XYZ file of C-alpha atoms in Angstrom:
766
model
C -89.072 -62.257 17.916
C -86.365 -63.306 15.876
C -83.004 -64.318 17.366
C -80.733 -61.569 17.076
C -78.425 -64.175 14.719
C -81.084 -64.628 12.017
C -81.653 -60.131 12.052
C -78.021 -59.972 11.761
C -78.446 -62.580 8.261
C -81.687 -60.942 7.335
C -79.888 -57.044 7.325
C -76.744 -58.461 5.715
C -79.220 -59.499 2.623
C -81.146 -56.536 2.558
C -78.195 -54.263 2.262
C -76.072 -56.997 -0.045
C -79.783 -56.877 -2.089
C -79.842 -53.811 -2.581
C -75.968 -52.532 -3.145
C -76.739 -54.614 -5.917
C -80.455 -53.152 -7.626
C -78.415 -48.870 -6.997
C -75.257 -50.226 -8.907
C -77.359 -51.816 -11.585
C -80.764 -49.581 -11.755
C -80.999 -47.264 -15.026
C -82.483 -43.985 -14.020
C -86.293 -43.231 -14.137
C -87.028 -46.972 -14.622
C -89.237 -47.970 -12.334
C -88.626 -50.426 -9.087
C -88.563 -54.311 -10.318
C -90.256 -55.095 -6.890
C -94.002 -52.936 -4.781
C -93.774 -51.745 -1.623
C -96.081 -55.700 -1.108
C -93.278 -57.680 -2.230
C -90.705 -56.002 -0.411
C -93.574 -57.143 2.905
C -92.885 -60.183 1.994
C -89.416 -61.096 1.550
C -88.677 -58.486 5.381
C -91.767 -57.963 6.868
C -90.077 -54.600 9.048
C -92.547 -51.742 8.301
C -89.529 -49.893 9.118
C -86.973 -52.130 6.586
C -88.976 -51.599 4.073
C -89.708 -47.357 4.001
C -85.780 -47.414 4.849
C -85.187 -49.770 1.974
C -87.528 -47.112 -0.576
C -85.401 -44.085 1.575
C -82.965 -44.754 -0.256
C -83.768 -45.801 -3.689
C -85.509 -42.019 -3.814
C -81.832 -40.422 -2.561
C -79.628 -42.785 -4.925
C -82.755 -41.118 -7.720
C -81.912 -37.563 -7.709
C -78.379 -37.273 -6.936
C -77.998 -39.528 -10.136
C -79.510 -37.102 -11.610
C -77.995 -34.427 -10.159
C -74.343 -36.474 -10.624
C -75.426 -37.355 -13.861
C -72.417 -36.256 -16.633
C -73.366 -34.553 -19.063
C -71.698 -32.609 -22.201
C -71.843 -28.822 -21.099
C -71.960 -27.480 -24.172
C -74.527 -29.013 -26.113
C -77.966 -27.025 -24.725
C -79.901 -30.158 -25.583
C -77.613 -32.352 -22.769
C -77.994 -29.504 -19.682
C -78.821 -31.123 -16.059
C -82.336 -31.226 -14.716
C -83.511 -28.299 -11.864
C -81.726 -29.438 -8.840
C -82.776 -27.831 -5.386
C -79.497 -27.584 -3.576
C -81.343 -28.526 -0.032
C -82.759 -31.475 -0.830
C -79.783 -32.839 -3.150
C -77.192 -31.551 0.099
C -79.533 -34.051 2.251
C -79.443 -37.588 -0.140
C -75.946 -37.664 -0.121
C -75.541 -37.377 3.623
C -77.986 -40.270 4.022
C -76.275 -42.171 1.007
C -72.954 -40.788 1.965
C -73.557 -41.716 5.958
C -75.276 -45.269 5.205
C -72.135 -46.471 3.060
C -73.650 -46.001 -0.381
C -70.327 -43.837 -0.541
C -68.306 -46.389 -2.898
C -71.345 -47.714 -4.766
C -72.231 -44.510 -5.960
C -68.557 -43.693 -6.515
C -68.123 -47.083 -8.757
C -71.215 -45.633 -9.885
C -69.970 -42.052 -11.204
C -66.731 -43.488 -12.361
C -68.553 -46.043 -15.075
C -71.033 -42.712 -16.000
C -67.483 -41.049 -16.816
C -65.858 -43.487 -18.842
C -69.149 -43.150 -20.981
C -68.921 -39.699 -21.406
C -65.706 -39.381 -22.184
C -66.125 -39.620 -25.941
C -67.088 -36.203 -25.427
C -63.067 -35.870 -24.603
C -61.917 -37.305 -26.904
C -64.633 -35.506 -29.444
C -62.584 -32.781 -28.486
C -58.884 -33.551 -28.655
C -59.852 -34.863 -32.266
C -61.228 -31.657 -33.679
C -58.694 -29.442 -32.098
C -55.533 -31.305 -33.228
C -56.827 -31.674 -36.740
C -56.714 -27.822 -36.511
C -53.123 -27.868 -35.165
C -51.768 -30.410 -38.111
C -53.934 -27.874 -40.131
C -53.798 -24.130 -39.953
C -50.261 -24.459 -37.269
C -52.508 -22.054 -35.217
C -51.560 -23.589 -31.281
C -53.777 -21.097 -30.100
C -55.913 -24.445 -30.914
C -54.195 -26.566 -28.716
C -55.315 -24.275 -26.099
C -58.539 -23.923 -26.588
C -59.186 -27.673 -26.078
C -57.526 -27.864 -23.201
C -59.454 -25.288 -21.500
C -62.433 -26.944 -22.892
C -61.613 -31.036 -21.218
C -60.921 -29.111 -18.250
C -64.283 -27.621 -18.130
C -66.050 -30.951 -18.646
C -63.593 -32.009 -15.959
C -64.189 -29.498 -13.723
C -68.362 -29.462 -14.704
C -68.515 -33.512 -13.829
C -66.431 -33.206 -10.524
C -68.852 -30.848 -9.568
C -70.219 -33.332 -6.507
C -67.223 -34.734 -5.795
C -65.806 -33.261 -2.708
C -69.118 -34.711 -1.177
C -66.590 -38.374 -0.715
C -64.038 -36.758 0.943
C -66.318 -36.135 4.856
C -66.881 -39.508 4.790
C -63.571 -41.233 4.213
C -63.803 -41.581 0.455
C -60.837 -39.236 -1.456
C -63.669 -38.536 -4.946
C -62.316 -35.561 -5.744
C -58.088 -37.602 -6.010
C -59.734 -40.720 -7.849
C -62.117 -38.799 -10.411
C -58.869 -36.908 -11.923
C -56.899 -40.330 -11.775
C -59.264 -41.314 -13.783
C -59.457 -38.699 -16.057
C -55.301 -37.980 -16.456
C -55.714 -42.226 -17.355
C -58.065 -41.715 -19.324
C -56.220 -38.602 -21.256
C -52.358 -39.995 -21.269
C -53.834 -43.466 -22.819
C -55.984 -41.094 -25.906
C -53.623 -38.590 -26.779
C -52.355 -38.891 -30.091
C -48.298 -39.429 -30.921
C -48.260 -35.588 -31.619
C -50.075 -34.634 -28.698
C -46.155 -33.540 -26.759
C -44.990 -31.812 -29.693
C -47.790 -29.708 -30.025
C -47.521 -29.187 -26.021
C -44.453 -28.913 -26.103
C -45.239 -25.708 -29.404
C -47.528 -23.713 -27.059
C -44.872 -23.792 -23.853
C -42.681 -22.317 -25.987
C -45.148 -19.686 -27.026
C -46.132 -18.803 -24.256
C -41.995 -17.676 -23.517
C -42.682 -15.427 -26.523
C -42.541 -11.595 -25.712
C -45.414 -10.959 -27.797
C -47.568 -13.773 -25.178
C -49.128 -11.955 -22.057
C -49.506 -12.988 -18.576
C -52.619 -13.142 -18.567
C -52.578 -15.416 -21.264
C -49.447 -17.462 -19.874
C -51.761 -17.837 -16.949
C -54.351 -19.225 -18.048
C -52.253 -21.523 -20.143
C -50.241 -22.931 -17.108
C -53.681 -23.255 -14.971
C -55.105 -25.080 -17.573
C -52.035 -27.553 -17.785
C -51.275 -28.192 -14.092
C -55.035 -28.600 -13.617
C -55.069 -31.877 -15.977
C -52.113 -32.697 -14.356
C -49.639 -32.393 -17.430
C -47.108 -30.587 -15.330
C -45.820 -33.667 -13.273
C -46.225 -35.536 -16.269
C -44.413 -32.855 -18.544
C -41.602 -32.079 -16.135
C -39.202 -32.761 -18.907
C -40.568 -31.187 -21.461
C -40.773 -27.768 -20.138
C -37.265 -28.308 -18.518
C -36.167 -28.460 -22.150
C -38.222 -26.531 -23.756
C -36.731 -23.260 -20.916
C -32.773 -25.692 -21.318
C -33.618 -24.147 -25.520
C -35.101 -20.899 -24.187
C -31.792 -20.044 -22.633
C -29.837 -21.462 -25.172
C -31.081 -19.603 -27.744
C -31.184 -16.752 -26.179
C -27.288 -16.837 -24.571
C -25.637 -17.688 -28.787
C -27.806 -14.490 -29.799
C -26.405 -12.299 -27.105
C -23.022 -13.445 -26.945
C -21.541 -15.550 -29.747
C -18.990 -13.169 -30.760
C -19.287 -11.224 -28.020
C -16.294 -10.862 -26.358
C -15.411 -6.598 -25.811
C -18.108 -6.745 -22.970
C -18.996 -8.481 -20.845
C -22.104 -11.194 -21.439
C -23.307 -12.646 -18.255
C -23.594 -9.602 -15.785
C -26.389 -8.854 -18.282
C -27.229 -12.526 -18.741
C -28.369 -12.815 -15.171
C -30.047 -9.203 -15.377
C -32.718 -11.055 -18.282
C -33.179 -14.097 -15.360
C -33.729 -12.003 -13.333
C -36.142 -9.844 -15.103
C -38.000 -12.278 -18.084
C -37.236 -15.255 -17.212
C -37.892 -15.815 -13.416
C -41.558 -14.309 -13.425
C -42.232 -16.585 -16.023
C -41.267 -20.423 -13.705
C -43.499 -18.071 -11.665
C -46.524 -18.366 -13.132
C -45.052 -21.826 -14.748
C -45.292 -23.484 -11.301
C -46.962 -22.081 -8.504
C -50.159 -22.628 -8.027
C -53.172 -20.539 -6.331
C -53.203 -23.114 -3.496
C -49.702 -23.175 -2.115
C -48.720 -21.617 0.699
C -45.933 -18.648 1.098
C -44.020 -21.196 1.742
C -44.526 -23.612 -0.264
C -43.979 -21.330 -3.169
C -40.496 -20.579 -2.117
C -39.321 -23.516 -1.076
C -40.342 -24.498 -4.218
C -38.382 -21.973 -6.297
C -35.495 -21.859 -5.398
C -34.387 -24.794 -6.579
C -36.402 -24.388 -9.762
C -34.619 -21.281 -9.913
C -31.266 -22.456 -9.253
C -31.827 -24.961 -11.336
C -32.329 -22.774 -14.780
C -28.631 -20.598 -13.975
C -26.986 -23.434 -13.748
C -28.023 -24.250 -16.977
C -27.828 -20.795 -18.259
C -24.474 -21.101 -16.937
C -23.450 -24.598 -18.516
C -24.657 -23.142 -21.519
C -22.856 -19.553 -22.028
C -20.359 -21.929 -20.571
C -20.538 -24.201 -23.402
C -19.930 -21.289 -26.141
C -16.923 -19.674 -25.377
C -15.543 -22.816 -24.608
C -16.825 -23.297 -28.443
C -14.636 -19.322 -29.454
C -12.162 -20.193 -27.374
C -9.064 -20.333 -30.295
C -11.080 -17.045 -30.896
C -10.701 -14.838 -27.877
C -7.186 -16.342 -27.421
C -6.660 -14.470 -30.724
C -8.244 -11.350 -30.051
C -6.199 -10.897 -27.505
C -6.564 -8.716 -25.100
C -9.477 -6.871 -27.240
C -11.533 -9.770 -25.997
C -10.687 -9.822 -21.378
C -14.352 -9.966 -20.916
C -15.721 -12.317 -22.674
C -12.251 -14.115 -20.588
C -13.685 -13.294 -17.628
C -17.648 -14.282 -18.380
C -15.785 -18.188 -18.422
C -13.106 -17.915 -15.248
C -17.107 -17.483 -13.894
C -18.878 -20.206 -15.376
C -15.912 -22.694 -15.449
C -16.410 -22.163 -11.275
C -19.984 -22.879 -11.314
C -20.105 -25.460 -13.589
C -16.149 -26.932 -14.230
C -15.730 -28.106 -17.442
C -12.000 -27.524 -17.211
C -11.078 -30.444 -19.343
C -13.811 -29.403 -21.864
C -11.809 -26.188 -22.193
C -8.380 -28.275 -22.518
C -10.244 -30.820 -25.211
C -11.160 -28.318 -27.639
C -8.210 -25.790 -27.167
C -5.641 -29.029 -27.884
C -8.265 -29.746 -30.623
C -8.821 -26.021 -32.176
C -4.016 -25.363 -31.109
C -3.953 -28.633 -33.228
C -6.222 -28.170 -36.239
C -5.516 -24.790 -37.400
C -2.303 -24.001 -35.898
C 0.373 -26.550 -35.743
C 0.766 -27.346 -39.321
C 3.217 -26.501 -42.321
C 1.014 -23.907 -43.635
C 1.218 -21.732 -40.043
C 4.266 -19.208 -39.693
C 6.479 -19.733 -36.340
C 5.794 -16.018 -34.896
C 2.671 -17.077 -35.545
C 2.530 -19.962 -33.327
C 5.184 -18.130 -31.514
C 1.748 -15.421 -31.153
C -0.748 -17.500 -29.806
C 1.028 -19.108 -27.518
C 2.189 -16.208 -25.740
C -1.825 -15.384 -26.449
C -2.616 -18.308 -24.656
C -0.598 -18.064 -21.473
C -2.459 -14.851 -20.715
C -5.372 -16.108 -21.049
C -4.835 -19.800 -19.170
C -3.531 -17.453 -16.442
C -6.493 -14.876 -16.207
C -9.175 -18.811 -16.096
C -6.984 -20.788 -14.191
C -3.689 -19.332 -12.351
C -2.369 -21.776 -10.866
C -1.386 -23.448 -14.461
C -3.698 -26.659 -14.558
C -5.161 -25.984 -18.147
C -1.215 -24.182 -19.231
C 0.058 -27.118 -18.723
C -2.126 -29.777 -20.538
C -2.448 -27.068 -23.749
C 1.251 -25.519 -23.749
C 2.367 -29.423 -23.654
C 1.926 -30.101 -27.719
C 2.282 -26.363 -28.520
C 5.623 -26.298 -27.369
C 6.637 -30.098 -28.889
C 5.571 -28.783 -31.719
C 7.726 -25.950 -31.534
C 11.006 -27.066 -30.242
C 10.447 -29.545 -33.856
C 10.637 -26.235 -36.031
C 13.744 -25.040 -37.127
C 12.931 -21.654 -36.567
C 11.342 -21.775 -33.576
C 14.737 -20.195 -31.837
C 15.604 -17.469 -34.618
C 12.274 -16.060 -34.351
C 12.138 -16.077 -30.723
C 15.478 -14.309 -31.187
C 14.393 -11.854 -32.712
C 11.636 -10.515 -31.361
C 14.615 -10.082 -28.112
C 15.960 -7.493 -29.889
C 12.685 -5.569 -31.995
C 11.368 -2.828 -29.367
C 7.979 -3.315 -30.981
C 8.136 -7.384 -30.838
C 4.038 -8.557 -30.312
C 6.081 -10.994 -28.202
C 7.301 -8.678 -24.734
C 4.641 -6.124 -25.520
C 2.779 -5.969 -22.125
C 6.147 -6.876 -20.027
C 6.601 -4.086 -17.187
C 9.873 -4.613 -17.355
C 12.549 -6.183 -17.752
C 13.776 -9.350 -15.627
C 16.134 -11.836 -15.490
C 15.433 -15.510 -16.595
C 13.503 -17.046 -14.272
C 12.836 -21.299 -13.976
C 9.328 -21.735 -15.076
C 8.691 -25.228 -11.612
C 8.659 -25.183 -8.560
C 10.122 -28.021 -7.603
C 8.855 -28.187 -4.584
C 5.538 -26.594 -2.043
C 6.969 -23.492 -0.406
C 5.676 -23.442 2.809
C 6.379 -19.784 3.862
C 3.673 -19.013 0.522
C 0.335 -17.753 2.221
C -1.051 -17.890 -1.678
C -0.073 -21.149 -1.333
C -2.877 -23.557 -2.922
C -2.613 -27.386 -2.873
C -3.717 -28.434 -7.169
C -6.322 -28.652 -9.075
C -7.502 -32.435 -8.886
C -8.251 -32.900 -12.424
C -4.547 -32.414 -12.784
C -2.263 -33.603 -14.407
C 0.508 -36.225 -12.818
C 3.383 -35.072 -14.380
C 1.695 -30.896 -13.418
C 3.430 -29.454 -10.946
C 2.035 -26.002 -10.039
C 4.526 -22.937 -12.104
C 5.905 -20.068 -11.013
C 4.388 -16.899 -12.230
C 7.357 -16.046 -15.178
C 7.095 -13.724 -17.905
C 7.057 -14.671 -21.571
C 10.465 -14.163 -22.046
C 11.378 -17.018 -19.231
C 8.171 -19.150 -20.449
C 9.649 -19.193 -24.206
C 12.979 -19.825 -23.360
C 12.363 -22.947 -21.266
C 10.436 -24.252 -24.184
C 13.835 -25.536 -24.622
C 16.279 -27.721 -22.461
C 18.993 -25.325 -22.373
C 19.793 -21.649 -22.921
C 22.800 -22.464 -24.278
C 21.214 -22.147 -28.188
C 19.245 -18.825 -27.485
C 22.894 -17.303 -26.587
C 24.693 -18.670 -29.415
C 21.652 -17.164 -31.429
C 22.075 -13.780 -30.324
C 25.175 -14.386 -31.585
C 24.292 -14.185 -35.141
C 22.067 -12.687 -34.959
C 24.398 -9.346 -33.547
C 26.879 -10.158 -35.991
C 24.152 -10.137 -38.899
C 22.932 -7.059 -37.627
C 26.483 -4.965 -37.461
C 28.190 -6.387 -40.355
C 24.837 -5.468 -42.004
C 24.412 -1.918 -40.327
C 25.282 1.311 -43.072
C 25.053 3.980 -40.836
C 27.826 4.585 -37.740
C 25.140 4.681 -35.397
C 24.916 1.780 -32.885
C 22.833 2.845 -30.430
C 20.392 0.681 -31.294
C 22.781 -2.643 -30.411
C 24.014 -1.188 -28.039
C 20.630 -1.027 -26.324
C 19.578 -4.332 -27.082
C 22.714 -5.959 -25.480
C 22.878 -4.232 -22.199
C 18.186 -5.266 -22.692
C 19.894 -9.260 -22.976
C 22.375 -8.988 -20.394
C 19.579 -8.412 -17.601
C 17.894 -11.290 -18.982
C 20.999 -14.434 -19.589
C 23.495 -12.226 -17.170
C 26.715 -10.716 -18.478
C 28.673 -14.072 -18.816
C 27.248 -15.919 -21.863
C 27.283 -12.740 -23.823
C 30.998 -12.107 -23.005
C 31.272 -12.458 -26.786
C 28.558 -10.041 -27.873
C 30.879 -7.538 -25.842
C 34.191 -8.168 -28.172
C 32.077 -7.822 -32.033
C 30.966 -5.225 -30.132
C 34.543 -3.567 -29.047
C 35.170 -4.749 -32.458
C 32.719 -2.124 -34.030
C 34.448 0.558 -32.163
C 38.140 -0.179 -33.006
C 37.442 -0.670 -37.092
C 35.585 3.311 -36.594
C 38.234 4.280 -34.848
C 40.830 2.571 -37.632
C 38.441 3.954 -40.461
C 38.783 7.309 -39.263
C 43.223 7.724 -38.539
C 42.967 5.572 -41.818
C 40.938 8.143 -43.450
C 43.052 11.171 -42.321
C 45.939 9.539 -43.858
C 44.256 9.550 -46.463
C 43.727 13.320 -46.835
C 46.785 13.280 -45.709
C 47.964 12.499 -48.973
C 45.705 14.920 -50.829
C 43.819 10.958 -52.143
C 40.226 9.171 -52.145
C 39.505 6.157 -50.597
C 36.778 5.098 -50.269
C 35.507 2.556 -48.423
C 34.616 2.011 -45.167
C 36.041 -1.537 -43.349
C 34.392 -3.510 -40.640
C 37.253 -5.706 -39.165
C 36.379 -8.486 -36.708
C 38.260 -10.734 -33.803
C 37.900 -14.332 -36.111
C 37.745 -16.773 -33.138
C 34.641 -14.361 -30.983
C 32.816 -14.135 -34.039
C 29.541 -17.079 -35.625
C 31.959 -17.918 -38.305
C 31.040 -16.591 -41.197
C 30.899 -18.383 -44.796
C 33.420 -18.042 -47.218
C 33.514 -17.684 -51.311
C 35.980 -17.723 -53.508
C 34.902 -14.180 -55.406
C 37.651 -12.092 -56.901
C 36.831 -8.774 -57.177
C 37.972 -7.362 -60.834
C 38.985 -4.279 -61.729
C 39.075 -1.283 -59.367
C 37.226 -2.897 -56.480
C 40.428 -4.928 -55.840
C 42.447 -2.037 -56.940
C 40.569 -0.643 -53.609
C 40.706 -3.012 -51.570
C 44.686 -3.485 -52.529
C 45.065 0.311 -51.431
C 43.146 -0.167 -47.609
C 45.324 -3.249 -47.250
C 48.484 -1.451 -47.705
C 46.995 1.541 -45.199
C 45.653 -0.328 -43.268
C 49.426 -2.412 -42.963
C 50.855 1.369 -42.378
C 48.512 1.614 -39.737
C 49.633 -1.193 -37.689
C 51.955 -2.956 -39.199
C 51.630 -6.524 -36.512
C 47.670 -7.130 -38.109
C 47.219 -8.003 -41.668
C 43.518 -7.693 -43.599
C 41.525 -10.289 -45.404
C 38.109 -8.872 -46.984
C 35.866 -11.225 -47.371
C 33.885 -10.553 -50.402
C 30.482 -11.612 -49.568
C 30.082 -9.988 -47.591
C 29.224 -6.303 -47.484
C 28.365 -3.700 -49.082
C 29.035 -1.993 -52.165
C 27.302 1.701 -53.908
C 27.547 2.526 -57.293
C 26.499 5.291 -59.457
C 26.168 3.918 -62.803
C 26.409 6.367 -66.412
C 24.570 4.752 -68.817
C 24.445 6.581 -72.123
C 21.164 8.076 -71.759
C 21.061 7.857 -68.080
C 22.360 7.179 -64.787
C 21.571 4.174 -61.350
C 22.594 5.267 -57.389
C 22.342 2.103 -56.632
C 23.194 -0.245 -53.306
C 24.213 -3.685 -54.348
C 26.242 -6.534 -53.163
C 29.936 -6.741 -53.798
C 29.013 -10.059 -56.638
C 26.409 -8.260 -58.608
C 28.373 -4.988 -57.909
C 31.641 -6.738 -59.123
C 29.602 -8.763 -61.963
C 28.885 -4.990 -63.954
C 32.761 -4.181 -63.249
C 33.659 -6.875 -65.187
C 31.499 -5.356 -68.155
C 32.508 -1.945 -67.586
C 35.675 -4.010 -69.469
C 33.620 -5.991 -72.355
C 30.303 -5.100 -73.825
C 29.178 -9.411 -74.276
C 30.069 -11.515 -71.564
C 29.353 -15.857 -71.938
C 27.873 -17.080 -68.198
C 31.316 -19.519 -68.024
C 33.477 -16.245 -68.363
C 32.624 -14.590 -66.183
C 33.118 -17.398 -64.016
C 36.717 -17.935 -64.272
C 37.040 -14.054 -64.296
C 35.051 -13.698 -60.658
C 37.888 -16.542 -58.952
C 35.765 -19.254 -59.949
C 32.369 -18.709 -58.455
C 30.014 -20.859 -58.878
C 27.624 -20.744 -61.267
C 23.589 -20.169 -60.336
C 25.336 -17.950 -57.914
C 26.328 -15.910 -61.059
C 22.679 -16.377 -62.340
C 21.252 -14.474 -59.281
C 23.784 -11.385 -60.062
C 22.991 -11.061 -63.791
C 19.087 -11.786 -62.845
C 19.172 -8.644 -61.127
C 21.028 -6.630 -63.633
C 18.943 -7.937 -66.363
C 15.858 -6.807 -63.949
C 16.940 -3.090 -63.296
C 17.396 -2.638 -67.295
C 21.223 -2.531 -67.573
C 21.523 -6.043 -68.932
C 20.255 -7.628 -71.367
C 19.831 -12.500 -71.604
C 21.266 -13.576 -75.103
C 21.440 -16.904 -76.785
C 24.262 -19.045 -76.051
C 23.844 -18.081 -72.388
C 25.368 -14.810 -73.243
C 24.936 -10.352 -71.457
C 25.098 -8.099 -73.258
C 25.790 -4.277 -71.553
C 22.499 -2.196 -72.039
C 24.267 1.337 -73.359
C 20.893 2.680 -74.319
C 18.076 1.280 -73.030
C 15.900 -0.760 -75.256
C 12.220 0.549 -76.489
C 9.487 -1.656 -74.385
C 11.570 -2.280 -71.345
C 10.165 -2.992 -68.379
C 11.325 0.048 -65.597
C 13.411 -1.187 -63.592
C 12.383 -2.572 -60.915
C 13.769 -1.677 -56.757
C 16.325 -3.047 -56.610
C 15.955 -5.589 -53.493
C 17.690 -4.883 -50.149
C 21.850 -5.597 -50.197
C 22.486 -8.936 -48.371
C 25.435 -11.443 -48.003
C 24.020 -14.269 -50.668
C 24.272 -17.109 -47.974
C 22.625 -15.819 -44.502
C 24.735 -16.510 -40.607
C 21.811 -17.637 -39.665
C 23.227 -21.066 -37.536
C 25.996 -21.208 -38.924
C 27.648 -21.286 -35.193
C 24.995 -24.768 -34.230
C 26.387 -26.597 -37.300
C 30.070 -25.780 -36.605
C 28.881 -26.962 -32.941
C 27.067 -30.082 -34.264
C 30.016 -31.355 -35.993
C 32.395 -30.666 -33.004
C 29.928 -33.072 -30.603
C 29.819 -35.748 -33.742
C 32.825 -37.160 -31.851
C 30.959 -38.100 -29.312
C 27.730 -39.830 -31.159
C 28.924 -42.864 -30.632
C 29.170 -42.893 -26.662
C 26.088 -41.593 -26.379
C 24.339 -43.978 -28.671
C 26.271 -47.007 -26.195
C 24.589 -45.718 -23.933
C 20.790 -44.635 -25.410
C 21.494 -48.755 -26.089
C 22.336 -50.389 -22.488
C 20.323 -47.871 -20.533
C 16.811 -48.093 -22.669
C 16.077 -43.934 -21.160
C 18.841 -41.535 -20.036
C 18.504 -37.783 -18.170
C 20.729 -35.287 -19.609
C 22.711 -34.898 -16.202
C 23.177 -38.758 -16.137
C 24.388 -38.186 -19.811
C 26.418 -35.089 -19.296
C 28.428 -37.464 -16.704
C 29.467 -40.721 -18.114
C 30.546 -38.363 -21.688
C 33.155 -36.854 -19.070
C 34.580 -39.827 -18.938
C 35.496 -39.818 -22.815
C 38.505 -38.563 -23.877
C 38.288 -34.806 -25.523
C 34.494 -33.392 -23.420
C 35.121 -30.508 -22.490
C 30.934 -29.589 -23.442
C 29.044 -27.521 -21.399
C 25.667 -29.263 -20.575
C 23.730 -26.280 -22.583
C 26.281 -27.451 -25.380
C 24.754 -31.417 -24.866
C 21.708 -30.225 -24.900
C 22.226 -28.313 -27.920
C 23.493 -31.345 -29.861
C 20.266 -33.731 -28.616
C 17.794 -30.932 -29.880
C 20.044 -31.321 -32.836
C 19.306 -34.995 -32.719
C 15.543 -34.928 -31.718
C 15.844 -32.905 -35.230
C 16.467 -35.090 -37.004
C 14.605 -38.485 -36.138
C 17.688 -40.616 -34.055
C 16.127 -39.513 -30.806
C 13.274 -38.879 -28.068
C 12.940 -36.695 -25.636
C 9.927 -37.421 -22.925
C 9.191 -37.362 -19.522
C 12.251 -36.331 -18.813
C 14.502 -38.231 -19.782
C 16.406 -38.204 -23.251
C 16.373 -41.925 -25.387
C 16.855 -43.488 -29.295
C 14.211 -44.084 -31.424
C 13.933 -47.724 -33.034
C 13.563 -47.832 -36.742
C 11.615 -50.852 -38.410
């Protein structure tokens, strides 16, 4: 009897020889040695029988596990006795031949991978030629059928601590990914896209995603599925929401997600082997991710349309509410600011845009951004360039003031009541306000939480001083009072009372004096007309007697009224002197309206014209042909361009005719073929009074420019309060801070100084 060490050594050699033999032995080939040879090598009869039993079991299992082409009837598997196969597998696995058997199986699978390659080549070529995406689906299905047929017996290995299923899948997936052509990803993408079509049935989708998941492509192509779903969501948002601002769309999108996309996600991500808790845990983050993508797509679309949404406000209010909800989730506030500032600069802040349109858009921007961000951080970032641009426009104040006295103005539309002007900035935190909120994290350093002020207060705050608006209000009121033809000034009185509620009584006391002058003028006209009627005379003259020191400066003119017009002025002056001996009337012939009844040989004209136009036609009543220079001399030496405008008016009416050498002739009879006379334009002064008050005040302030220039030279920048305090040391300086602010704004428009960060500084040249 052999020693234990010799038996152990002999057993080890037997197993090593068996292992190598089984790996290299073709199925069905006779054994290379017979039983006699085995008995000579192994004198133990039981070892020879044991060895022969393993070989028989190996042959039977290999015949059953051999990979075959299931689509080729000639390569059909032999008839297998399942009980014998089960006992043979158990014998081999029990005798620790699991790894040799699995190695042999994977080796045979590698030999059959050409079948997979043929399927891929055939169906991919068909897809490229026809574009039929079902060819790709068929390819995946047939590849999966081959895998499943080959892996039929691999679960047996798992019972003996050898993961045959996972090893086989990894082996096949590596080969599939390595052999897949370059356009395989595009084909798979189109296949996934096709499942999102309404024409794709639920059964088809389930089959496609079952095949994709079973082939291990879900994990490898997760980014591809994510890209497809994001693109589908973006297309849906674009199709249903682009340009649709008058109705809420976010609720509709969420409903579409729950009814259409959520069931698709269930099919794409849920597998049969998942337990209900696993399904819930997997779907919740997936659904949340795609809902966030939908919110981001909606937010990006509305941000790209934000300028047009503001133009269409208030009809576009539902779109703003959708954007506010999406902004809360995505936090794309910086994108809102950048998009709106870029669009505003490109489409609004340029010389071709009318000032009224810019202010209207600015007001709509204020109202819209208050909906998106009640604290005002977005408004501060967007509005600052608009405010700076409006300050540089010379007609901004005039446009705002005209809107203040216009009850139908778009600027004051939506204001429930007239309120006094308010400060637009909180300079400290109000801890008694329970609605107080901290400043947003993305707010700019200069931002301070704004008050919920009315629109007019916000417009007035564009400038540092309210005095500019008060002076412009005086000019506008004077212009309206002087141009009014009727004696009813209720509209002006009502507007003045409204303005007092906004600006206060003290700044508008001058306007009260102007209204009193109108009332006194009406009374004086009535008294003079009564006296004239008592004498049996006629005096068709109505005048407005103004207090020169309280009215804005009116442009002077050298116009001298001729003929009967001058006689009417002199007659009225005598009557007024009789009525008020201590006062003297001086007519301003360039202001006012003259109602004329012109009788010609073949026609009669009734026109309301300016005094200069009336004076010109009065001269033609004395002589039919005049030279331009002679007309200018008769009218007091007025300038030729102004006279030419008056002559052009009468030519347009068909009353005068231009001759060579700058001569003009009266047409008693209308010429044949002449164009019909144009409608007369409203009689307005030749030189508007607007800005005259500002110009006069600026000329007075020019005296102190040298002092201001010296301050800003010694100190790089100074706030307005500091400049005002230092100027009070200068001789004869009695201006208010508002007047100084108006003067500094004029200098800024001239490009001499600049206002930045609350301080004024000189602009260095060269």
